[in-house]
XYZ file of C-alpha atoms in Angstrom:
627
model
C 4.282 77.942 157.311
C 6.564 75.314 158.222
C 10.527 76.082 157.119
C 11.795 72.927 154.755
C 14.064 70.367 156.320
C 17.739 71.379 155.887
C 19.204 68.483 153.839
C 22.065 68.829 156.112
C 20.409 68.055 159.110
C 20.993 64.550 159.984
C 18.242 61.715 160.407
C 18.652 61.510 164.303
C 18.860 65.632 164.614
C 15.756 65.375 163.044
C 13.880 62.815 165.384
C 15.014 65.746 168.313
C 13.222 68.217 166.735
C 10.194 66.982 165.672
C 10.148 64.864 168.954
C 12.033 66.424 171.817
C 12.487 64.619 174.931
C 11.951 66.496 178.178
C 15.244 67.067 180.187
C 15.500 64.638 182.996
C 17.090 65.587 185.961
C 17.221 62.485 188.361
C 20.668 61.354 186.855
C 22.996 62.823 189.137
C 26.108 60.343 188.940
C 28.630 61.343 186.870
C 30.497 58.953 184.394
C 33.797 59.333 186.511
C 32.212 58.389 189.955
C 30.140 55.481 187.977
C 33.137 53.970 186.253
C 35.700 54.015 189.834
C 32.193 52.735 191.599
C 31.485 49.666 189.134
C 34.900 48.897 187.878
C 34.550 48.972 184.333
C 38.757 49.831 184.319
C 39.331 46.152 186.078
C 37.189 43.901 183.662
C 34.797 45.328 181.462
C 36.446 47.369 179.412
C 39.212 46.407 176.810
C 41.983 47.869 177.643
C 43.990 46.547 174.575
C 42.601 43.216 175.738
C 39.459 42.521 176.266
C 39.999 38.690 176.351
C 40.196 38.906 180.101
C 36.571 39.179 180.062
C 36.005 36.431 177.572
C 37.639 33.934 179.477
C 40.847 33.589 177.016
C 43.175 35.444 180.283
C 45.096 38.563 180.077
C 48.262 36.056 179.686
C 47.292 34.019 176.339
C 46.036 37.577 174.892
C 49.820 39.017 175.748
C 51.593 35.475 173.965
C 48.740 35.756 171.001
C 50.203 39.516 170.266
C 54.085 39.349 170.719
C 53.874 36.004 168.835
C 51.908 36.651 165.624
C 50.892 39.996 163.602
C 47.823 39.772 162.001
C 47.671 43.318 160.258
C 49.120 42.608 156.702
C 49.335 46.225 156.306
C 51.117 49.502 157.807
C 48.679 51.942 159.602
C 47.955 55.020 157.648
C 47.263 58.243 159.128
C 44.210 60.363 159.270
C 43.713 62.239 156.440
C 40.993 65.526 155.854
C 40.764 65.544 152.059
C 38.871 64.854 149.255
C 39.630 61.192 148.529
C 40.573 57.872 149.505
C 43.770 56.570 151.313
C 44.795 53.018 151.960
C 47.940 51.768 153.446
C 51.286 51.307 150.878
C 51.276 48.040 149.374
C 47.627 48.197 148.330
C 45.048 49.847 145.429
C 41.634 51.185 145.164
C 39.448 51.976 141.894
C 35.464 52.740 141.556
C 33.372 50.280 140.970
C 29.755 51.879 140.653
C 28.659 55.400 141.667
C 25.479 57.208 141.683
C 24.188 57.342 138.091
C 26.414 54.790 136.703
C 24.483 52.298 134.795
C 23.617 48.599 135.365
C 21.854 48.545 131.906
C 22.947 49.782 128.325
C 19.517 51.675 127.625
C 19.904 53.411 131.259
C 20.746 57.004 130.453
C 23.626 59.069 131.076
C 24.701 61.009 134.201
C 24.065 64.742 134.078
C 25.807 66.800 136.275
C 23.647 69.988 136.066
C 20.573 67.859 137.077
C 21.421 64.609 138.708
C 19.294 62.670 135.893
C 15.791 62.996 134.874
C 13.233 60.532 136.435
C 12.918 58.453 133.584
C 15.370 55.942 133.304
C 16.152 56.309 137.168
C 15.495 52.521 137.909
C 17.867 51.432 135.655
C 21.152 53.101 137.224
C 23.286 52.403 140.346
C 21.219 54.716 143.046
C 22.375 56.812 145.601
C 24.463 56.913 149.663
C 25.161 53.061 149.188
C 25.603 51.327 152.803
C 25.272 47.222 153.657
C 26.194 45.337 150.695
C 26.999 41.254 150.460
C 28.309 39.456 147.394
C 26.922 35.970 146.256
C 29.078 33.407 144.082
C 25.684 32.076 142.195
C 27.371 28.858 139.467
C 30.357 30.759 137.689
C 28.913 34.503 138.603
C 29.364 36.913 141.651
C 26.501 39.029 142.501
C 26.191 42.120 144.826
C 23.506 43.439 146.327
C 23.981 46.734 147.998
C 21.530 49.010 149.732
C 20.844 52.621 148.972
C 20.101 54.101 151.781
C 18.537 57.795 151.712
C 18.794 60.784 148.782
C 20.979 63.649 148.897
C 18.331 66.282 148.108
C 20.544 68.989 147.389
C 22.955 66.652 145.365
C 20.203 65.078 143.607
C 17.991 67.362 142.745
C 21.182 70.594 142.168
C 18.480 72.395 139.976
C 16.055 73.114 143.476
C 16.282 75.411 146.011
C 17.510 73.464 148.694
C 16.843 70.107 147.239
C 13.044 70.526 147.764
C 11.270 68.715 144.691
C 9.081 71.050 142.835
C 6.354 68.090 141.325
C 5.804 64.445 141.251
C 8.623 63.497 138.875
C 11.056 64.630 141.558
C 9.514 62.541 143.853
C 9.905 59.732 141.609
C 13.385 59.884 140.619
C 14.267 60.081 144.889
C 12.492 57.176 145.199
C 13.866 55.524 142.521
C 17.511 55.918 143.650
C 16.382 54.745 146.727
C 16.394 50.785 147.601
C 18.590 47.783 146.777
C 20.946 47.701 143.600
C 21.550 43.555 142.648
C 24.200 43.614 140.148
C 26.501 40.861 138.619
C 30.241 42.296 138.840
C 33.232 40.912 137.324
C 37.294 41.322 136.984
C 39.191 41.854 133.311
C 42.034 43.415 131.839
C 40.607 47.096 133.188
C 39.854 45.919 136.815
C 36.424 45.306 138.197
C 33.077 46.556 136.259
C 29.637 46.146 136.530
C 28.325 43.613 133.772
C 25.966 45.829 131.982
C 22.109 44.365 131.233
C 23.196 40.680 133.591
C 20.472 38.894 134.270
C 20.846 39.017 137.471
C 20.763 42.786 137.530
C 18.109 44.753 138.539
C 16.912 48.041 140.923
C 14.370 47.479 144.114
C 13.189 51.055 144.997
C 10.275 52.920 146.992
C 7.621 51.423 144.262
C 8.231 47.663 144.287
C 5.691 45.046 145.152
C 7.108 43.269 148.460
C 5.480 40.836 149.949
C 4.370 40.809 153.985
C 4.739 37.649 155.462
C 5.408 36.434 159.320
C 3.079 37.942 162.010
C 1.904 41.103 161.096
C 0.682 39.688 157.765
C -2.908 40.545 156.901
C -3.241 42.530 160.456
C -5.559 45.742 160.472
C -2.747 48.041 160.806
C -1.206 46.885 158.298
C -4.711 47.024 155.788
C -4.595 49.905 153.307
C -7.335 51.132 150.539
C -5.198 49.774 147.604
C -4.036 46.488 149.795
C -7.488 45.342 151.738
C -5.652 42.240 152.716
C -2.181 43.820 154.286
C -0.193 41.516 152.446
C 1.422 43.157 149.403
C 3.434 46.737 150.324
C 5.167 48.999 147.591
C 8.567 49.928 148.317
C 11.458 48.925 150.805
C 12.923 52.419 152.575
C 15.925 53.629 153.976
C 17.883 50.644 153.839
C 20.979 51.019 156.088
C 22.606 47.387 156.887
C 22.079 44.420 155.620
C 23.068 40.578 156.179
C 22.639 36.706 154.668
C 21.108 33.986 155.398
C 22.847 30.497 155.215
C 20.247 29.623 152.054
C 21.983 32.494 150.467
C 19.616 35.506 150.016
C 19.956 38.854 151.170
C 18.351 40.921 153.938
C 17.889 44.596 153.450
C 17.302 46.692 156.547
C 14.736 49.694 156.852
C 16.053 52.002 159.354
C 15.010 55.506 159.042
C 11.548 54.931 157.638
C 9.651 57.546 159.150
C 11.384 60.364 157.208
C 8.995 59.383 154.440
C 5.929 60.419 155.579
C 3.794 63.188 156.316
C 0.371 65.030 157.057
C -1.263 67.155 154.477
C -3.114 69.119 157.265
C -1.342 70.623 159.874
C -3.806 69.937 162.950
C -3.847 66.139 162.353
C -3.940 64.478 165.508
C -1.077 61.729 165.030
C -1.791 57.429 166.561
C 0.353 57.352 169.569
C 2.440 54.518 168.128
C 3.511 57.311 165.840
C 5.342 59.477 167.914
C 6.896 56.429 169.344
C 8.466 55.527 166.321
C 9.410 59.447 164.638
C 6.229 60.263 162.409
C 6.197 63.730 161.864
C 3.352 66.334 159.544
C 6.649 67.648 157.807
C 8.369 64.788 156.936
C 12.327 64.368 156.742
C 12.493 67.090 154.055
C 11.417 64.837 151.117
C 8.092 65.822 150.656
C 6.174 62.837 149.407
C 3.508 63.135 151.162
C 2.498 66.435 149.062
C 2.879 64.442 145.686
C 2.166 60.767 146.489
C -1.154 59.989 148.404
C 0.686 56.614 149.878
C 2.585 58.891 152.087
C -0.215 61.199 153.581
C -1.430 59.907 156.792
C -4.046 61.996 156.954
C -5.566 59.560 153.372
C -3.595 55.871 154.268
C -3.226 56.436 157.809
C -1.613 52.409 157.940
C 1.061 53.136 155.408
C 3.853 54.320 157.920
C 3.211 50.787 159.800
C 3.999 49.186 156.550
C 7.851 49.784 156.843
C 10.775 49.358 159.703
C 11.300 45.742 159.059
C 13.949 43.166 157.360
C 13.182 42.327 153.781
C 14.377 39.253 152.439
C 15.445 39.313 148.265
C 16.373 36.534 146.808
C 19.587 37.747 143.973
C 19.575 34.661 142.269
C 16.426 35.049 140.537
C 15.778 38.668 139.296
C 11.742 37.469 138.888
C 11.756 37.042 142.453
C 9.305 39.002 145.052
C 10.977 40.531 148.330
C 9.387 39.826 151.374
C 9.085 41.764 154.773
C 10.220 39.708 157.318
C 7.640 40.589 160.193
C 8.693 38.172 162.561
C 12.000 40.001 162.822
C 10.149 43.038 164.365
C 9.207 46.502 162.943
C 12.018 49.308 163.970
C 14.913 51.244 162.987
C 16.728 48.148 161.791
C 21.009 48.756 161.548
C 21.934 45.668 160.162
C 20.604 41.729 160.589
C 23.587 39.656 161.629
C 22.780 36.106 160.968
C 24.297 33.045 162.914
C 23.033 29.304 163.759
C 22.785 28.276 167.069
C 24.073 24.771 168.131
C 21.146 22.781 167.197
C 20.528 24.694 164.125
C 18.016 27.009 164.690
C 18.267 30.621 162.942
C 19.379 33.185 165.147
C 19.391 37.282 163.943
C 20.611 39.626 165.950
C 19.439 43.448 165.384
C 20.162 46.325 166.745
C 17.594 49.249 166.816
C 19.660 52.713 165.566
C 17.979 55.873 168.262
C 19.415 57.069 171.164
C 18.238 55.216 173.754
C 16.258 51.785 171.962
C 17.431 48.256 172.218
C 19.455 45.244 170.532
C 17.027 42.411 169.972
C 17.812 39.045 168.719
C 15.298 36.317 166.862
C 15.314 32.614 167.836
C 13.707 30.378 164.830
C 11.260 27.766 166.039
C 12.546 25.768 162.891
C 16.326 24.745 161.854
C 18.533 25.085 158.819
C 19.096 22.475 156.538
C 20.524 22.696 153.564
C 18.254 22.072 150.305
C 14.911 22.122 152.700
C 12.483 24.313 152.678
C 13.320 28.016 154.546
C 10.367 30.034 153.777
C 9.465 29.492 157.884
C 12.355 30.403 159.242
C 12.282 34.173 159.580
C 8.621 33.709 160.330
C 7.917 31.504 163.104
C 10.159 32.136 166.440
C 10.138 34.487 169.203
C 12.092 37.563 169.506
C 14.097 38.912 172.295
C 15.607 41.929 173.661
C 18.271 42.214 175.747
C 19.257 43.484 179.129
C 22.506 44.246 180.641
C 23.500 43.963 183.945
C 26.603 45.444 185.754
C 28.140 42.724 186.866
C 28.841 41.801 183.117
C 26.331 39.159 182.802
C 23.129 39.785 180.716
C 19.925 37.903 179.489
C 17.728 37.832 176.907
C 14.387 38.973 177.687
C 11.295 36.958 175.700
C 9.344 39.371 173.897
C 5.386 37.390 174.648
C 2.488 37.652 175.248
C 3.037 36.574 178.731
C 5.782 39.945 178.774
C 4.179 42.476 177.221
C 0.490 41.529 176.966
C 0.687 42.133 173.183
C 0.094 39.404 171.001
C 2.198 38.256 168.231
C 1.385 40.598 165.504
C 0.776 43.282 167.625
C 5.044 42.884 169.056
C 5.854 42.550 165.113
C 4.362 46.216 164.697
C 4.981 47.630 167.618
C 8.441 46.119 168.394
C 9.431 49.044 170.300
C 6.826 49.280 172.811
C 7.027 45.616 173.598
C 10.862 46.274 174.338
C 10.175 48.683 177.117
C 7.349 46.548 178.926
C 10.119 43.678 178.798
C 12.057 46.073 180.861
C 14.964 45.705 178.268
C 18.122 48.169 178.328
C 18.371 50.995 176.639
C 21.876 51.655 174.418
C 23.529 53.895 172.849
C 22.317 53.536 169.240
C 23.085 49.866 168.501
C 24.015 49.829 165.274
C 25.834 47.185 163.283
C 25.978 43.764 164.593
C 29.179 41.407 163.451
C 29.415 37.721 164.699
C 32.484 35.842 165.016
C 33.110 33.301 163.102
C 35.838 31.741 164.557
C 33.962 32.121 168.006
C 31.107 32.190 169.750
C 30.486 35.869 170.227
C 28.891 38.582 168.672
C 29.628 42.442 168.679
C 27.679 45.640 168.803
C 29.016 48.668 167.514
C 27.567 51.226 169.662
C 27.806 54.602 168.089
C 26.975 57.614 170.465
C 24.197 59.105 172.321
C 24.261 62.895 173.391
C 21.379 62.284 175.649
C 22.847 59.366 177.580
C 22.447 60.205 181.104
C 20.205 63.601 179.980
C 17.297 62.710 178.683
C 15.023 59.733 177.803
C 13.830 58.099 174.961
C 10.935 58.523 173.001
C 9.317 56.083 174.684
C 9.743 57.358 178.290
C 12.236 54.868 179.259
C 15.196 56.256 181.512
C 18.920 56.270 179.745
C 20.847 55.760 183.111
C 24.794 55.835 182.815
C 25.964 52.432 183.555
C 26.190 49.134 182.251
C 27.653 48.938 178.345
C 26.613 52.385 178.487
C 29.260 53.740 181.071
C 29.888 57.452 180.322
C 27.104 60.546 180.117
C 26.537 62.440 177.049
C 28.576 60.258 175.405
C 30.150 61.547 171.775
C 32.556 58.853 171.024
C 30.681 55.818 171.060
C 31.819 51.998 171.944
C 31.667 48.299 170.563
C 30.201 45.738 173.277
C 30.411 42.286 172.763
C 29.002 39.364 174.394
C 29.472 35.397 174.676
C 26.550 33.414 174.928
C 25.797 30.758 177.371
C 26.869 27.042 176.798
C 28.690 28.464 173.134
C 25.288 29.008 172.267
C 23.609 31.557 170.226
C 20.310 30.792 171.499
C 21.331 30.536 175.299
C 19.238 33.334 177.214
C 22.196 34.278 179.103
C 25.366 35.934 178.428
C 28.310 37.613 179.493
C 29.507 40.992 178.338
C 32.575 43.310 177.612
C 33.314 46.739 175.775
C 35.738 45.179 173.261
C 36.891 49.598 173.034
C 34.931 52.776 174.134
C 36.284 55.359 171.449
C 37.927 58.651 172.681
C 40.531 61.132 172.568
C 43.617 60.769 174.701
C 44.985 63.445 173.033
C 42.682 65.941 174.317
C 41.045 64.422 177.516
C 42.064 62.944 180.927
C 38.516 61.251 182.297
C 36.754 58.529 180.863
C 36.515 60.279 177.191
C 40.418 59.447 176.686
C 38.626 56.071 175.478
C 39.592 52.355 176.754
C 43.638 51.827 176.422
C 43.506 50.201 173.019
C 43.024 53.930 171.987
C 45.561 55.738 171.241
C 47.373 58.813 169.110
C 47.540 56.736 165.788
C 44.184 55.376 165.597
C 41.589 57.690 167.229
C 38.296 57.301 166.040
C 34.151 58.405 166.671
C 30.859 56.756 165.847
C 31.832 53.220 165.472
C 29.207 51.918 162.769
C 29.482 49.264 160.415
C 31.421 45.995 161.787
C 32.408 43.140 159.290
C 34.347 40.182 160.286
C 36.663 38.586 157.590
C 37.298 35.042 157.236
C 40.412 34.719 159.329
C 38.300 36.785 162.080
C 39.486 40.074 162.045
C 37.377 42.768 163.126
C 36.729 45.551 160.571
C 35.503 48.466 162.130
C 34.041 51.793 159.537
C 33.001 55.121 161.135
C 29.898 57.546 160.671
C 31.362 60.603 163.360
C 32.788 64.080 163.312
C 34.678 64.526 161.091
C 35.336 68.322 161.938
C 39.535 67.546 163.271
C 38.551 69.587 166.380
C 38.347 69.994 169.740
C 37.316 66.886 171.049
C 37.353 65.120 167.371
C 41.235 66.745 166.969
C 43.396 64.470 165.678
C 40.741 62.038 163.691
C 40.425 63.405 160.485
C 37.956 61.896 158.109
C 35.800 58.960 158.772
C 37.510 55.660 158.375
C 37.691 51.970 158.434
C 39.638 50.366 160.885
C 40.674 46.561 161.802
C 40.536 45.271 165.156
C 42.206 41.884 166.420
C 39.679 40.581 168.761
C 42.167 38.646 171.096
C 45.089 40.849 171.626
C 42.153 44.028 171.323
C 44.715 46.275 169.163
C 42.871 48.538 166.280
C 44.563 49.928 163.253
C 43.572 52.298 160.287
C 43.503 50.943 157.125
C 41.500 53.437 155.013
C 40.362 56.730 155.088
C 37.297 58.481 152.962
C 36.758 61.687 151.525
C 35.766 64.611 153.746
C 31.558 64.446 154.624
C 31.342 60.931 153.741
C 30.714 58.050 156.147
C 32.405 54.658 155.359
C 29.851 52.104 155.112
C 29.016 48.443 153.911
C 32.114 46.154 153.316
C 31.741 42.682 151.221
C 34.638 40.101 149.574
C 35.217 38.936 146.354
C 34.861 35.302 146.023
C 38.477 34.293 146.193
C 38.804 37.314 149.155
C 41.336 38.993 147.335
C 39.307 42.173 146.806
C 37.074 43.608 149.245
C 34.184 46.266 147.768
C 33.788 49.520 150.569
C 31.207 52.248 150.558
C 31.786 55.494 150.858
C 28.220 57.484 151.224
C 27.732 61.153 150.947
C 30.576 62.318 150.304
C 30.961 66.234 150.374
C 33.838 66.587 148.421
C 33.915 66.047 144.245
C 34.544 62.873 144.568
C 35.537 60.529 142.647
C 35.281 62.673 139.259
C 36.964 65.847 140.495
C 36.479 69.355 141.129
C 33.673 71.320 139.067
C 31.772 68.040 139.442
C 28.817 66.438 141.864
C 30.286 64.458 144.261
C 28.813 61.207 143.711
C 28.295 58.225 146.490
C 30.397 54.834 145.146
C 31.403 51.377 145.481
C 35.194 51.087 145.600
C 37.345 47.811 144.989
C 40.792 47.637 146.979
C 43.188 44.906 146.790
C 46.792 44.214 147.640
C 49.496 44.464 144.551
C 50.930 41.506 145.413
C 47.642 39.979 144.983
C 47.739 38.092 148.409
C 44.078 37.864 150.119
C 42.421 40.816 151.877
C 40.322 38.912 154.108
């Protein structure tokens, strides 16, 4: 018998195990002799400035920094406890944790058993991550993902977090999803508005509509949907974005955790190994109380999720819709930007060691008031390719490339990628564009097997590129600068805006890029948001162990980078075991809303108590903007 999934274990530890890649021995250069080869410390690389690269010259980036300061704030210092830190000057408070309510009949939090299943859909769920707030007439809206459970955490009355009958299953699904919630400020600070219109809970059992594509395809075709159009449920949901009409896009990133095999010798699709599906499952055990997630009975179900779903928060009656056309894997985040002539541009970035950063090129534009129901529908995707010389290009994912057709590359996204011949990174994960220029960023976030071992789909991980050091821990941001100022351009030129080290500890290319230093080391950059003024804030998912080669960092973090001058500070530290995720504005940008997911400590209620993932608020007490 198979041992349960430690609830510990993390989702990409996971994909080893149940998938382990052969160990490749052909990649013989080391990350030293690549970097004095190829020159990445003359160009590519930051280096405190990284505008060099961009074309602004190491000159203007030198007048920009000794003749403004754009940090509003003094650097804090790492921190390894059980709570929050921000610098002096400003305040934090929680807005909505796990089990909080978003309607007055919703029940109330029990510590001894995380909450019974009924009621479940009607609280604030669980390990909240992307999040965006909408001004819709007089009200401000969030929506917020939820991205996984906490098995252990939420179900404290089983062994090891393994649900015992169906209801458990339920009530994990059910605090799974999107949260869309109507939030506002009075005399006690900022609250959720209990039973708001607006409000409501998205989670594993919600109709969601499949449009683009892959819509009505035979992989897609189930017993209880004939017509592949209509899927239950929208799962892990890691990143998110917005679209200039104003809805919100949910990503599904670690879908494949969901499903299973109730007999043992099933012989698995190829696609499936490909893209993580597993007999065991990621420890959550549907599969052995919910048909939908046996492939042995709906063999088409697992092919039913890895995409972008679109939700509309200003009307609650509203049906979600999988955004095909977008491509089917582990989607990060969905960074949204118009190119010059006003086509919709998204650019993705697909979260395994070793997979690629696409982008999607409408074949319609954006105009405000017409109809958008095309847009994330009808275009062609790309994925991209680095070179060394610090150009790139986008490579047309076709027909004519792969010899796939359309719906075919909307299903199997990942296998059209590597017939493209597209480069594989270090687990692109959120993707932040500019908005005061043309370029985007790429917060790459590590990948032990970089220069050891490919990825699941065959293709070589060669040191080099935006990818410059072997078994690489700390992780890097790239960034790139279209073509012509265009977002839609097919070429590109590149930089690593940081790579992420320790000085402190090594001498060789893990000291990071020189805009890393003793006061602001960091791992596992993650999310990326860009404020208004466009600053770069910069949140962590790493080690957060304070040694050996993570000595020094303390907790994960969120950080704010000046893209012209390249100089990072830390502005906020979590509470030990949690990663700091998702980042959105109030309306008049005087408050921005942070997650903090999975934590380990008691936090935010205190010791003898479940530690409980959460929206926070911080603002400045002078009330001046925070972004």
């Amino acid at each position: 018998m198979r041992q349960p999934v430690s609830p510990d274990l993390s989702a990409d530890d996971w994909d080893e195990i149940i998938n382990p890649r052969p160990e490749e021995t052909e990649f013989d250069r080391v990350v030293e002799a690549h970097l004095s080869r190829r020159g990445f410390m003359s160009g590519l690389v930051a280096l405190g400035s990284g505008a060099a690269a961009m074309g602004l010259g190491l000159g203007g980036a030198r007048r920009a920094e000794a003749g403004s300061d754009r940090f509003p704030f003094t650097p804090i210092a790492a921190q390894t406890d059980g709570t929050v830190h921000v610098p002096e000057g400003y305040s934090w408070e929680v807005l909505a944790r796990w089990g909080d309510p978003l309607f007055s009949d919703a029940p109330a939090f029990d510590n001894a058993t995380g909450g019974a299943a009924a009621g479940s859909d009607r609280i604030f769920g669980e390990n909240t991550d992307g999040m965006e707030l909408f001004s819709i007439g007089n009200h401000q809206v969030i929506a917020v993902n939820h991205e996984y459970a906490n098995r252990d955490v939420n179900l404290p009355q089983r062994e090891g977090g393994v649900p015992e009958h169906a209801d458990d299953v339920t009530k994990l699904q059910n605090l799974q999803g999107v949260a869309v919630f109507e939030v506002a400020k009075g005399d006690a600070g900022w609250e959720v508005v209990l039973d708001s219109p607006f409000n409501r809970r998205i989670t594993h059992l919600t109709p969601i509509r499949i449009s683009g594509p892959a819509a009505g395809h035979e992989m897609l075709r189930t017993e209880a949907d004939p017509e592949g159009k209509l899927a239950l449920g929208t799962f892990n949901n890691c990143g998110a974005g917005r679209t200039p009409w104003g809805t919100f896009l949910t990503c599904e990133e670690n879908f494949n955790g969901y499903f299973g095999a109730s007999d043992e010798t099933h012989e698995m699709p190829e696609d499936f190994k490909r893209y993580g599906i597993s007999h065991d499952g990621w420890g959550y055990d549907y599969h052995k109380h919910d048909a939908r997630f046996d492939v042995v009975t709906t063999p088409n179900e697992p092919r039913r999720a890895g995409y972008v779903v679109e939700i509309d928060p200003a009307d609650p009656n509203s049906v979600p819709v999988k955004r095909t056309g977008l491509g089917r894997f582990k989607h990060e985040n969905a960074a949204v930007v118009l190119a010059a002539d006003g086509r919709v541009v998204v650019y993705m970035g697909d979260d395994e060691r070793g997979e690629f950063l696409y982008k999607f090129v409408s074949d319609g534009t954006y105009a405000p008031g017409a109809d958008t129901e095309a847009l994330l529908d009808e275009g062609t995707l790309y994925a991209a390719r680095f070179l060394e010389d610090g150009r790139g290009e986008w490579l047309p994912l076709t027909e004519e490339t792969t010899g796939m057709g359309k719906a075919e590359i909307a299903i199997l996204t990942r296998m059209a990628g590597s017939k493209a011949g597209a480069t594989t990174m270090d687990r692109p994960e959120w993707v932040a564009v500019n908005p005061n220029a043309v370029e985007a960023y790429c917060a790459l976030t590590n990948n032990k097997n970089r220069g050891i071992k490919p990825n699941a789909g065959g293709d070589e991980t060669p040191v080099g590129g935006p990818n410059p050091r072997a078994e690489n821990n700390y992780g890097q941001i790239v960034r790139w600068r279209p073509d012509a100022d265009d977002h839609a351009a097919l070429g590109f030129d590149w930089d690593l805006y940081v790579m992420a080290g320790n000085p402190d500890v090594h001498e060789d290319a893990r000291k990071g890029s020189e805009n890393v230093h003793t006061g602001n080391l960091f791992n596992a950059p993650d999310g990326m948001m860009f404020d208004s003024t466009g600053l770069l804030w910069i949140q962590t998912d790493g080690k957060d162990n304070n040694e050996g080669d993570f000595a020094g960092m303390g907790n994960n973090q969120m950080l704010v980078g000046d893209p012209v001058t390249g100089r990072i500070e830390r502005f906020l530290t979590g509470p030990y075991g949690a990663e700091v995720t998702g980042l959105a504005w109030s309306a008049d940008r005087r408050t921005m809303f942070v997650g903090i997911q999975h934590p380990d400590a008691p936090f935010p209620d205190g010791e003898g108590r479940l530690p409980r993932s959460a929206v926070i608020a911080v603002w400045r007490d002078d009330g001046a903007r925070v972004g």
